[in-house]
């Protein structure tokens, strides 16, 4: 067992000592069997939330109506969720109401794919009720039970399937795939936020090409914000060199470029995906840098504007265009800039108003801009005396009374 499981093993023991069943479940069991690193250890139990809270002294109610209690153990915390069924599906979305049950089998039945429906016992034995081990071996993604029914219960499962294709490089089992093609339009019922989570994981998957091709082949892209008219762009994106993308800013920037969107369409495209304003700004900056860098080196001013994080992202994207990543070179150039922000400038508004004995106004903004530009372009030293002299000599129309 991996270290994360060994650490969590005492919790399973405690649950069993109290007379209940407890298992490791979900993505972590799949990842352990695949020999991949795991992120969260999820535990499923026959104990009801109130019973879990009696067993463990330190707990937080994080989703008690869904049966989930967070148990604190040393400096770790674990989500312990009561076995449940999700019987009351309305409107093709995940249910608001769940029923707690005492049977592991019923809990595993509600899960989406056979490789996500394992339970791992305290003694290391694997519960595999739906042939998941076989599917792991054959690298097949198969819905648990009848795919048509499962996608009707919760249409998001189709997007989850596509992102697992991208993350794992697995093939969709024939009926599962046919059912996604048939039911793709049910995605219209799913909130954008939930679709976005899966789509970003798909973009960042190691087998991005497969995932994006399946997104197109199953027609699910029709129900992704802003993508319906972009089949050809998505295919171009799928065909990019296969190096994996490591962060969301990279992924969106590259996608938007392959879709051929103009820079002034980025905001509304990403708003459609409910991206944060901060992410949108980062993508706009990276996109600007990328367009420039595809044909030439940065100017001093562009280095200043983009700042080091965006420069690194832009450089990391160049290999997708057959160009060289020159991050070390351009980060050194950024580091050598005389100023990194306006506050580094040796003059400020107060100094200029006092020196030239003028009240604030448009002249002041323009004078500061002239100083900033001259300093960044290394035409004037970033020193107060040098800058005041520069203004008097070259910008007298601004600073004279
Ligand atoms: P990741 O490694 O990205 O966390 P995961 O498989 O653990 O992948 P989670 O969203 O953390 O995905 O869900 C944990 C488990 O809950 C899944 O493995 C699956 O068994 C079940 N599950 C999650 N979402 C659904 C869903 N929409 N329908 C059915 N089962 C689901
Ligand atoms: Mg998980």
PDB file of N, CA and C in Angstrom, residues 9-20 55-57 73 122:
ATOM      1  N   UNK A   9      -4.770   4.191   7.289  1.00  0.00           N
ATOM      2  CA  UNK A   9      -5.245   2.874   7.702  1.00  0.00           C
ATOM      3  C   UNK A   9      -5.864   2.845   9.112  1.00  0.00           C
ATOM      4  N   UNK A  10      -5.273   3.549  10.075  1.00  0.00           N
ATOM      5  CA  UNK A  10      -5.874   3.543  11.422  1.00  0.00           C
ATOM      6  C   UNK A  10      -7.328   4.022  11.429  1.00  0.00           C
ATOM      7  N   UNK A  11      -7.693   4.892  10.473  1.00  0.00           N
ATOM      8  CA  UNK A  11      -9.084   5.359  10.431  1.00  0.00           C
ATOM      9  C   UNK A  11     -10.020   4.217  10.043  1.00  0.00           C
ATOM     10  N   UNK A  12      -9.600   3.426   9.032  1.00  0.00           N
ATOM     11  CA  UNK A  12     -10.425   2.270   8.649  1.00  0.00           C
ATOM     12  C   UNK A  12     -10.574   1.319   9.835  1.00  0.00           C
ATOM     13  N   UNK A  13      -9.464   1.110  10.553  1.00  0.00           N
ATOM     14  CA  UNK A  13      -9.498   0.202  11.718  1.00  0.00           C
ATOM     15  C   UNK A  13     -10.492   0.690  12.758  1.00  0.00           C
ATOM     16  N   UNK A  14     -10.459   1.994  13.035  1.00  0.00           N
ATOM     17  CA  UNK A  14     -11.368   2.556  14.040  1.00  0.00           C
ATOM     18  C   UNK A  14     -12.827   2.386  13.629  1.00  0.00           C
ATOM     19  N   UNK A  15     -13.086   2.602  12.341  1.00  0.00           N
ATOM     20  CA  UNK A  15     -14.462   2.446  11.846  1.00  0.00           C
ATOM     21  C   UNK A  15     -14.910   1.000  12.054  1.00  0.00           C
ATOM     22  N   UNK A  16     -13.997   0.064  11.764  1.00  0.00           N
ATOM     23  CA  UNK A  16     -14.357  -1.353  11.910  1.00  0.00           C
ATOM     24  C   UNK A  16     -14.511  -1.757  13.371  1.00  0.00           C
ATOM     25  N   UNK A  17     -13.649  -1.220  14.230  1.00  0.00           N
ATOM     26  CA  UNK A  17     -13.767  -1.519  15.664  1.00  0.00           C
ATOM     27  C   UNK A  17     -15.118  -1.054  16.216  1.00  0.00           C
ATOM     28  N   UNK A  18     -15.640   0.006  15.599  1.00  0.00           N
ATOM     29  CA  UNK A  18     -16.948   0.502  16.049  1.00  0.00           C
ATOM     30  C   UNK A  18     -18.098  -0.303  15.446  1.00  0.00           C
ATOM     31  N   UNK A  19     -17.761  -1.320  14.638  1.00  0.00           N
ATOM     32  CA  UNK A  19     -18.795  -2.207  14.113  1.00  0.00           C
ATOM     33  C   UNK A  19     -19.304  -1.834  12.728  1.00  0.00           C
ATOM     34  N   UNK A  20     -18.589  -0.968  12.011  1.00  0.00           N
ATOM     35  CA  UNK A  20     -19.023  -0.572  10.666  1.00  0.00           C
ATOM     36  C   UNK A  20     -17.996  -1.027   9.629  1.00  0.00           C
ATOM     37  N   UNK A  55     -17.294   8.469  16.436  1.00  0.00           N
ATOM     38  CA  UNK A  55     -16.063   7.672  16.431  1.00  0.00           C
ATOM     39  C   UNK A  55     -14.829   8.570  16.505  1.00  0.00           C
ATOM     40  N   UNK A  56     -14.897   9.719  15.783  1.00  0.00           N
ATOM     41  CA  UNK A  56     -13.704  10.569  15.685  1.00  0.00           C
ATOM     42  C   UNK A  56     -13.924  11.875  16.441  1.00  0.00           C
ATOM     43  N   UNK A  57     -12.935  12.268  17.259  1.00  0.00           N
ATOM     44  CA  UNK A  57     -13.122  13.472  18.075  1.00  0.00           C
ATOM     45  C   UNK A  57     -13.087  14.765  17.256  1.00  0.00           C
ATOM     46  N   UNK A  73      -6.995  14.231  11.291  1.00  0.00           N
ATOM     47  CA  UNK A  73      -6.157  13.218  11.922  1.00  0.00           C
ATOM     48  C   UNK A  73      -4.713  13.690  11.830  1.00  0.00           C
ATOM     49  N   UNK A 122      -9.083  -2.726   4.159  1.00  0.00           N
ATOM     50  CA  UNK A 122      -7.966  -2.522   5.084  1.00  0.00           C
ATOM     51  C   UNK A 122      -6.837  -3.544   4.864  1.00  0.00           C
TER      52      UNK A 122
END
